[in-house]
Each structure stands twice: as C-alpha cells, then as structure tokens.
CSV table of C-alpha atoms and ligand atoms in Angstrom, one decimal:
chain,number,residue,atom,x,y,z
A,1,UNK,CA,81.7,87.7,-55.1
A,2,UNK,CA,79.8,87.2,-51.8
A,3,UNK,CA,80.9,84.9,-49.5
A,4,UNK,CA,77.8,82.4,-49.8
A,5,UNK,CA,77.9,82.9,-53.5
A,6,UNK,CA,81.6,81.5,-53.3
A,7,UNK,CA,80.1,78.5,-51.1
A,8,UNK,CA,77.7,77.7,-53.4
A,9,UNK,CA,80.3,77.8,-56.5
A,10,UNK,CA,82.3,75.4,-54.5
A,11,UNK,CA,79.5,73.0,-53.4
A,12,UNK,CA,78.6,72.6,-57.0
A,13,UNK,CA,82.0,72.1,-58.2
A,14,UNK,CA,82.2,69.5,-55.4
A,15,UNK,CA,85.8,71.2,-54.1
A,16,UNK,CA,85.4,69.7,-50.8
A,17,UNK,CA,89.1,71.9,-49.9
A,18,UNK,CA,87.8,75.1,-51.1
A,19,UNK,CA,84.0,74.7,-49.5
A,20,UNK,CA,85.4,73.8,-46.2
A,21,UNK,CA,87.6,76.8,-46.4
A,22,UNK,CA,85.0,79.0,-47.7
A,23,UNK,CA,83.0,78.0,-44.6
A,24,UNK,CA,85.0,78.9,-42.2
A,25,UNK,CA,85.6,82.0,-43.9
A,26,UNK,CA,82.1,83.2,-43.4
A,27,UNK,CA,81.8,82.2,-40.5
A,28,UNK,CA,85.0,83.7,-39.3
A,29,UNK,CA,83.8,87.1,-40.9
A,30,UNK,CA,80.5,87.0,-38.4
A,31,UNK,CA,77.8,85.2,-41.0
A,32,UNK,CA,75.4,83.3,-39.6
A,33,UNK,CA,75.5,78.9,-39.3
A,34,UNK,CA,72.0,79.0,-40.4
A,35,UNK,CA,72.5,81.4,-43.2
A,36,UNK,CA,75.0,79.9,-44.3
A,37,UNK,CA,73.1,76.3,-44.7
A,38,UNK,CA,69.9,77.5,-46.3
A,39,UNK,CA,71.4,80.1,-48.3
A,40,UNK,CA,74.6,78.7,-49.6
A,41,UNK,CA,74.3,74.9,-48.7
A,42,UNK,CA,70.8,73.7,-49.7
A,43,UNK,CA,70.2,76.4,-52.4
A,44,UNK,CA,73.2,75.4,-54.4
A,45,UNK,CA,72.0,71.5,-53.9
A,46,UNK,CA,68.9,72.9,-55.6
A,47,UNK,CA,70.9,73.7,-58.1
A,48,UNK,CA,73.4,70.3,-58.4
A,49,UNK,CA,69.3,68.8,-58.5
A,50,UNK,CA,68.8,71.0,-61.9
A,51,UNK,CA,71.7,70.5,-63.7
A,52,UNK,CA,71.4,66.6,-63.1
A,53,UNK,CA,67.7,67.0,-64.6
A,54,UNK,CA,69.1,68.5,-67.5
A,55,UNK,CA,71.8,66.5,-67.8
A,56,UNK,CA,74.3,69.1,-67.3
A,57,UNK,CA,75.5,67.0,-64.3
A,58,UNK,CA,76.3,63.2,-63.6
A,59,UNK,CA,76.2,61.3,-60.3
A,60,UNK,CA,80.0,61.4,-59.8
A,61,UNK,CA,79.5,64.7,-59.9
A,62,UNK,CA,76.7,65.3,-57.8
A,63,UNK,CA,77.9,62.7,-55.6
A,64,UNK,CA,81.3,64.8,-54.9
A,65,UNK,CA,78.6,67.7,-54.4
A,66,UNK,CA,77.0,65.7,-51.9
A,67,UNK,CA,79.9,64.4,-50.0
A,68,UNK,CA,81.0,68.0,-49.7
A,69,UNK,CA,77.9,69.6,-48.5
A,70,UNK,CA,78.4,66.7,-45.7
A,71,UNK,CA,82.0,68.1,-44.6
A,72,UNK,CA,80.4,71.8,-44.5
A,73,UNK,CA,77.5,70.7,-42.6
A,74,UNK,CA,79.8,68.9,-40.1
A,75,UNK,CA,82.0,72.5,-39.3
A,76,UNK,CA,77.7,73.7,-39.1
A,77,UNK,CA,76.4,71.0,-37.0
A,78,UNK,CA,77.9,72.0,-33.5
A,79,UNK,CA,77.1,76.3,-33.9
A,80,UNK,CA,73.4,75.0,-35.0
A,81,UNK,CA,72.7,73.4,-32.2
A,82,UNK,CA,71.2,74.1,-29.1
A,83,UNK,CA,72.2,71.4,-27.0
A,84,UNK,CA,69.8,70.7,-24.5
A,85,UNK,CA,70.8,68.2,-21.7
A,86,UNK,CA,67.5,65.7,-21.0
A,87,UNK,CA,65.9,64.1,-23.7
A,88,UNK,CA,62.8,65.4,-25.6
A,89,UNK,CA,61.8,62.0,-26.4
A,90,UNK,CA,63.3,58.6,-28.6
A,91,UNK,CA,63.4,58.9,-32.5
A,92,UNK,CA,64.3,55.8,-34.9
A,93,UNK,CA,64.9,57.7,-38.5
A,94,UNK,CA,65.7,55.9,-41.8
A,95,UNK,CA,65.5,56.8,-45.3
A,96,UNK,CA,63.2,54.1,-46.9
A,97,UNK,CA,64.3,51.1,-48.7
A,98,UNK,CA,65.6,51.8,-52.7
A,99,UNK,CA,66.4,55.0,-51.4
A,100,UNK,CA,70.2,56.1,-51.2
A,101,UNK,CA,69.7,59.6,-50.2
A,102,UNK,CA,70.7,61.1,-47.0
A,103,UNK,CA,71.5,64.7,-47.0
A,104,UNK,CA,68.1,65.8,-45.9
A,105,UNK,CA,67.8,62.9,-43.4
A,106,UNK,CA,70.8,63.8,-41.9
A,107,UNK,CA,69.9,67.6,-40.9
A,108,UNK,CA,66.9,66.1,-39.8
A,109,UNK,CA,69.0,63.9,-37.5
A,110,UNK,CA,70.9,67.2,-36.5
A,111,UNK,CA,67.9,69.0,-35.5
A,112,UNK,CA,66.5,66.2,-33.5
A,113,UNK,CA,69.5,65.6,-31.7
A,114,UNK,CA,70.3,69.6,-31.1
A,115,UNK,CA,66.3,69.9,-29.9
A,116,UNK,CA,67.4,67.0,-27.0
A,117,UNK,CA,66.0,64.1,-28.8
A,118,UNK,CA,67.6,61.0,-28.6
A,119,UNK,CA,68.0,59.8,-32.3
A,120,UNK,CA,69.1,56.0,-33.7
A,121,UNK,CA,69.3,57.1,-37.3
A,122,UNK,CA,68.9,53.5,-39.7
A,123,UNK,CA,70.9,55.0,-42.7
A,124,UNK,CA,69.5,54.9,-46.0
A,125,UNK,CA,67.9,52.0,-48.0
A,126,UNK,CA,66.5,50.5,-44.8
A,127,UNK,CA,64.2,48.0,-45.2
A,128,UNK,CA,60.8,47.2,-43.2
A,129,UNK,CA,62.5,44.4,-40.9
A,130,UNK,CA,65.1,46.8,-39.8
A,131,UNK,CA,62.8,49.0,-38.7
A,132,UNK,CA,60.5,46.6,-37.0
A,133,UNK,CA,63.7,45.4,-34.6
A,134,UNK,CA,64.5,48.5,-34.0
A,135,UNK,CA,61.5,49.6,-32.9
A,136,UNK,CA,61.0,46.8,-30.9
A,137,UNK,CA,64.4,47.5,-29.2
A,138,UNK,CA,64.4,51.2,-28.8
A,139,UNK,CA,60.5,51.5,-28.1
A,140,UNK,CA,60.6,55.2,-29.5
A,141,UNK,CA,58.2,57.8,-29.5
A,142,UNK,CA,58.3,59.0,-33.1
A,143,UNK,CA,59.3,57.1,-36.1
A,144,UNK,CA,61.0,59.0,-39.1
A,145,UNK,CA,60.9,58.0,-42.8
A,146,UNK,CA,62.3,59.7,-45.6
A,147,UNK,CA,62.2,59.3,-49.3
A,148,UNK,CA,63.4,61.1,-52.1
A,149,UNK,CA,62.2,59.7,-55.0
A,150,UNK,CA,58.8,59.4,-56.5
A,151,UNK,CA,59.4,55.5,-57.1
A,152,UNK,CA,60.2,55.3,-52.9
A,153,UNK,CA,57.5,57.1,-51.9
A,154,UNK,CA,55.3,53.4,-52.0
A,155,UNK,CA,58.0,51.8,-50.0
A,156,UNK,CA,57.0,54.6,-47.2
A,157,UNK,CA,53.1,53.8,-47.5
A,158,UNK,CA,54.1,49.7,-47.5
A,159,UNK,CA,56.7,50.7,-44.3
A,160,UNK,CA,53.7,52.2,-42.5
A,161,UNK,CA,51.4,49.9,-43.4
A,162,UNK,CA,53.6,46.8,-41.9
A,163,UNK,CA,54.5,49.1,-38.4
A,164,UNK,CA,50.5,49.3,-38.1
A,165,UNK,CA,50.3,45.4,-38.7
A,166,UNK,CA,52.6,44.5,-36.5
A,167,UNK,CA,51.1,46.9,-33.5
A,168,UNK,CA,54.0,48.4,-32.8
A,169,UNK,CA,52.5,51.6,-34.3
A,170,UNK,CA,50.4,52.2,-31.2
A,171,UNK,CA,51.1,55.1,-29.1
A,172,UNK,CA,53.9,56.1,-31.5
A,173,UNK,CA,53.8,58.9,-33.9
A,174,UNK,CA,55.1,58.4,-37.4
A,175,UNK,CA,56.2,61.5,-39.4
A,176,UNK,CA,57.8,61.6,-43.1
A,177,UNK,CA,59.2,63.9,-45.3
A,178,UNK,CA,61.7,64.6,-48.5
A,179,UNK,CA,61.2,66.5,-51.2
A,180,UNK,CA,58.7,64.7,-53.2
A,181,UNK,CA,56.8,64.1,-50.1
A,182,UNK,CA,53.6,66.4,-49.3
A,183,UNK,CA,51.1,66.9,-46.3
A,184,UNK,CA,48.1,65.1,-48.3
A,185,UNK,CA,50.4,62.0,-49.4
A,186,UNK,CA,51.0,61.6,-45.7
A,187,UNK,CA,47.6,61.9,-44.7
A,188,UNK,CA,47.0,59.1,-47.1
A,189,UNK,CA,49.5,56.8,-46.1
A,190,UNK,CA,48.5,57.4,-42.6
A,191,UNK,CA,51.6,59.4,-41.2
A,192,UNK,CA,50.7,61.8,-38.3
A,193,UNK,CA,53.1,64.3,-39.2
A,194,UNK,CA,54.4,65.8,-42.5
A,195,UNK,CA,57.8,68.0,-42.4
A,196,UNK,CA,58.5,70.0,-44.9
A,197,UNK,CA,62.0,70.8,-43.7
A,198,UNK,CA,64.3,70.1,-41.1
A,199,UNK,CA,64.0,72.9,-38.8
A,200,UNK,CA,60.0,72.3,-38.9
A,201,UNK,CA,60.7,68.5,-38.4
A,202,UNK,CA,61.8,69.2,-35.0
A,203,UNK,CA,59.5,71.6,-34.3
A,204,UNK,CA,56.7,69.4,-35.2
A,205,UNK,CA,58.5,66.6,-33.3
A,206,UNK,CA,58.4,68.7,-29.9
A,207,UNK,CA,55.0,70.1,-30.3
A,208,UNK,CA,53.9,66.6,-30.7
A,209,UNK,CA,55.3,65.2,-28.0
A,210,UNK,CA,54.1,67.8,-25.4
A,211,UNK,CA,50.4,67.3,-27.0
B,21,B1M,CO1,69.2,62.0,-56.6
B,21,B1M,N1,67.5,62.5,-57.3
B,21,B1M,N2,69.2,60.3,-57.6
B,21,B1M,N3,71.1,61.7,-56.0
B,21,B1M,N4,69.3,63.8,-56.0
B,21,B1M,C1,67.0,63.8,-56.8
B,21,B1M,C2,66.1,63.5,-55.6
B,21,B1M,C3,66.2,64.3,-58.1
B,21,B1M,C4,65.0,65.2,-57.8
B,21,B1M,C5,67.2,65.0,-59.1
B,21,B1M,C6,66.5,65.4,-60.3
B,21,B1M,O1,66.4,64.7,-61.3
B,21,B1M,N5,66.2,66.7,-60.4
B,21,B1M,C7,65.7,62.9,-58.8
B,21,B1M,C8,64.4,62.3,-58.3
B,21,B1M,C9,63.3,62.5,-59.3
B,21,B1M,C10,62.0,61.8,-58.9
B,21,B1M,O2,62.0,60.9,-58.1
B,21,B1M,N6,61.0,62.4,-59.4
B,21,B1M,C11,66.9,62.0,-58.4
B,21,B1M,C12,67.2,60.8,-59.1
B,21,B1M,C13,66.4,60.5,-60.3
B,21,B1M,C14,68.3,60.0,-58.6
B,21,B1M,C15,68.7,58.7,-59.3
B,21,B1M,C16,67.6,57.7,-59.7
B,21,B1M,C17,69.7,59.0,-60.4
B,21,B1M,C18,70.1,57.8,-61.3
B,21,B1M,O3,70.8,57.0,-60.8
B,21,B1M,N7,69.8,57.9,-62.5
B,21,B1M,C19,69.6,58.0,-58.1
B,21,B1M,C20,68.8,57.2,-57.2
B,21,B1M,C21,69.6,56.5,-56.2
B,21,B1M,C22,68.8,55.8,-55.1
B,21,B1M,O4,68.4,56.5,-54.2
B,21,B1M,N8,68.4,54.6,-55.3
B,21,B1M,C23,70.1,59.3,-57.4
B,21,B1M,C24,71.3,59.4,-56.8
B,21,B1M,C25,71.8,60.5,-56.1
B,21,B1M,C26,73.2,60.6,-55.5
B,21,B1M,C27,73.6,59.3,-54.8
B,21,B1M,C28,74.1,61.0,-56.6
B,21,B1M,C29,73.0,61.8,-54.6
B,21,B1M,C30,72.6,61.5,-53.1
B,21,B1M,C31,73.8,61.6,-52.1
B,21,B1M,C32,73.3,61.5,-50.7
B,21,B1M,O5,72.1,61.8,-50.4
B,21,B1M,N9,74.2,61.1,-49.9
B,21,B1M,C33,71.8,62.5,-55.2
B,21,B1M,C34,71.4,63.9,-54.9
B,21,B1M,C35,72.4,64.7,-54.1
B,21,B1M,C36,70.2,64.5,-55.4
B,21,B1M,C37,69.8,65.9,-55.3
B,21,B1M,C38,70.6,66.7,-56.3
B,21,B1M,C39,69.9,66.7,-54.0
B,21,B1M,C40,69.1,66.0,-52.8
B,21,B1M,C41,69.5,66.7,-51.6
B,21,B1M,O6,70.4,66.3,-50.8
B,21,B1M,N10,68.9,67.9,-51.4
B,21,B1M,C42,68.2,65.8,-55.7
B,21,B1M,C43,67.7,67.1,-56.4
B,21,B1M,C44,67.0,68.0,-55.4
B,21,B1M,O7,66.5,67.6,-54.4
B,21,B1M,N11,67.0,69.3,-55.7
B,21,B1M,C45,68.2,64.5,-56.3
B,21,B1M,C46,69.2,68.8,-50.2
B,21,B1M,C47,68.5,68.4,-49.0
B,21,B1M,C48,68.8,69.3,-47.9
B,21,B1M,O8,67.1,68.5,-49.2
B,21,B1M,O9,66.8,66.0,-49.2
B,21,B1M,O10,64.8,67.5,-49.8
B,21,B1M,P1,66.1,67.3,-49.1
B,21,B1M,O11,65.7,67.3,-47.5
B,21,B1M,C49,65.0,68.4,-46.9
B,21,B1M,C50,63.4,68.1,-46.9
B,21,B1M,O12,63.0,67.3,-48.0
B,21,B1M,C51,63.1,67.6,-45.6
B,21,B1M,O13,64.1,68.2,-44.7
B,21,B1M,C52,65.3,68.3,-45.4
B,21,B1M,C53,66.1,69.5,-44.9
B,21,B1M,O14,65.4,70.7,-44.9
B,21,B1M,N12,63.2,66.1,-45.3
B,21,B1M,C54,62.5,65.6,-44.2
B,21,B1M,C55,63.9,65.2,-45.8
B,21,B1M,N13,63.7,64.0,-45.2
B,21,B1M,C56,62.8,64.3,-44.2
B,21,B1M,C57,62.3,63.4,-43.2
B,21,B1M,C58,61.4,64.0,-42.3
B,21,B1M,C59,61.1,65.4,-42.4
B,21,B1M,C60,61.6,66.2,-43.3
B,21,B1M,O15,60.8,63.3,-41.3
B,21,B1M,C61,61.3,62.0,-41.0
C-alpha cells in the first residue's frame, strides 16, 4: 500500500496514532507536505463527506476524522509555510454563524499566515456582532467568511449585508469561500473575492492587496 493511501485509511478510520505516524513516515521517506495534504489529507475528507451522505458514516465518526486531519495538518503547517517576516496586510476570518466547520477555514488561516498576513481568525459559528467589533478593533484589510453548508450560505449574504451598513466595509475587501460556495453566489452577495481553495485564497489575498 502507498504511503498516502495508508494516510488516507487512517484519516477515515479517525486513528489519530496511526495518521500521525503515517505522516511522518512520508515525510521522513522524502514525500512532499503539500502532496501529502491534497492527496492524502483532503481527498480522503472527500471521502469521510461521501460516506456520511450515504449514511455509511456518523458524526462521531467523522468528527474523530476531523480532529485527526487537524493533528496531521499541525506536523504540515510549519514545512508548508513560507514564513515571510513583514506583514502582507491584516485579515479577520470566521466561519459564519450556524456553521461548526473549520477544517477548510483553518488552512485558509495557514496560508494567510505562511504568505505574511497577519490573521485574527473568529472560530466558527461567529455571529455578525463579533465581526463588527472586530473589525472595528483590528481595522483589517480583508475580511474572510466561510460557510459549509447550503443553509449558511444566507448568514454569509446577511454578514455582508450588515459590514456594508455599518460602513465599515469601505476600503476593505471581503472574500468567501467553502465548498458549497461559488464565484457567481459571491458576486451576488457582493463579496470581492471568491476562493476556491486555500492555496488560491492567499494568492488572491496578495494579488489584491498589491492592486
Ligand atoms: Co459536515 N457537512 N455537517 N461536518 N461535513 C458537509 C459540509 C456535507 C457536504 C457532508 C455531506 O452530507 N456530504 C454536508 C453539507 C450538505 C449541504 O449543506 N448541502 C454536511 C452536513 C449536512 C453537516 C451536518 C448538518 C450534519 C448533521 O448534523 N446532520 C452538521 C452541521 C453542523 C454545523 O455546522 N452546524 C455537520 C457536522 C460536521 C462535523 C462537526 C461532524 C464535521 C466538522 C468538523 C470540523 O470542521 N471541525 C463535519 C465534516 C468534517 C464534514 C465534511 C465531511 C468535510 C468538510 C471538510 O473539512 N472538508 C463535509 C463533506 C465534504 O466537504 N466533502 C461535510 C475538507 C476541507 C479541506 O475542505 O472545508 O471545503 P473545505 O475547505 C476548502 C475550500 O472550500 C476552501 O478552502 C479549503 C481548503 O482548500 N475554503 C475557503 C473554505 N473556507 C474558505 C474561506 C475562504 C476561501 C476558501 O475565504 C475566506
């Protein structure tokens, strides 16, 4: 068996022991952080997502998944990023409020940082207020909202509708993403960037801020 096919086994059984191991195992035998994270780690989430569609998995289960993939992607997070010393710019992140998920957020968060940015993440389920303070107090330069779930994705409109209302939107870019997310919803919504992953979230992020 290959060595990302044994991470991916692991992830899914949510053997937090084994995937650590498994990890370093790889990565002790020369494969590559980011290899290892798209084609291991978030392909075999793909997978936890199927089985809990069809019922083949429950939460407890995909929660041990989850809590897993974040012990792997904490052995990743220092070999994936760059580290640059001055600061790209000021992000406040959150996943939106009803929304528990955080995976995707999170290496979001990682890219940010490891592309210099300076990054107050909010957690998940954070609601509009929490956001309005925090923008307030951090004055950043791009706001970050995630959602994962179709029945979330209003709360992101209703979150950008209130930062416009309260003009604290002005001069700040807004971007979203997840997985349910798309480039025309956040057109609609009036978010000025959409990511579709985490490596083009801080891409985006840079591009925008040099524009
Ligand atoms: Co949830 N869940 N879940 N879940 N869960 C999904 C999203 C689902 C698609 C599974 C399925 O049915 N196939 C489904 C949503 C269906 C829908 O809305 N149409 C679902 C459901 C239904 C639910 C519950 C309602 C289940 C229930 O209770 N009956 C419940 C809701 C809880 C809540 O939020 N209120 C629930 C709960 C959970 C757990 C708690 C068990 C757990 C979350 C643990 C955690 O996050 N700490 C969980 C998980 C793990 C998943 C799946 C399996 C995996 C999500 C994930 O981490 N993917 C997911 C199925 C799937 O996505 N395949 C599923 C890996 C991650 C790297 O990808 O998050 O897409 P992703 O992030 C990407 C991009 O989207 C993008 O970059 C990331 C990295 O490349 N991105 C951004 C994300 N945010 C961004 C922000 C940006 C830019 C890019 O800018 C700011």
């Amino acid at each position: 068996m290959s060595d990302l096919q044994s991470i991916t086994d692991a992830l899914i059984a949510g053997d937090d022991n084994a995937l650590t191991q498994k990890v370093q195992d790889a990565l002790d035998a020369g494969t590559n952080a980011s290899t290892i994270l798209s084609e291991a780690l978030i392909a075999g989430m793909d997978i936890v997502g199927g089985r809990m569609e069809t019922g083949e998995m429950f939460i407890p289960e995909v929660l041990m998944s989850a809590m897993a993939m974040g012990e792997a992607v904490a052995i990743l997070k220092p070999l994936l990023a760059e580290g640059e010393a001055t600061s790209a710019g000021k992000v406040v992140i959150g996943t939106v409020k009803g929304d528990l998920h955080d995976i995707g957020k999170n290496l979001v968060v990682m890219m940010l940082e490891s592309s210099g940015f300076d990054v107050t993440d909010l957690g998940v389920d954070v609601n509009i207020d929490t956001f309005l303070t925090t923008i307030r107090e951090k004055n950043p330069d791009i706001i970050g909202l995630s959602a994962l779930l179709t029945t979330t994705m209003p709360m992101m409109r209703e979150t950008i509708a209130q930062i416009n209302a309260s003009g604290l939107g002005d001069g700040v870019k807004i971007m979203v993403g997840g997985a349910p997310v798309d480039q025309a919803f956040a057109r609609e919504i009036g978010a000025d960037i959409y990511a579709s992953d985490a490596g083009s979230a801080s891409k985006l992020a840079k591009e925008m801020m040099h524009a």
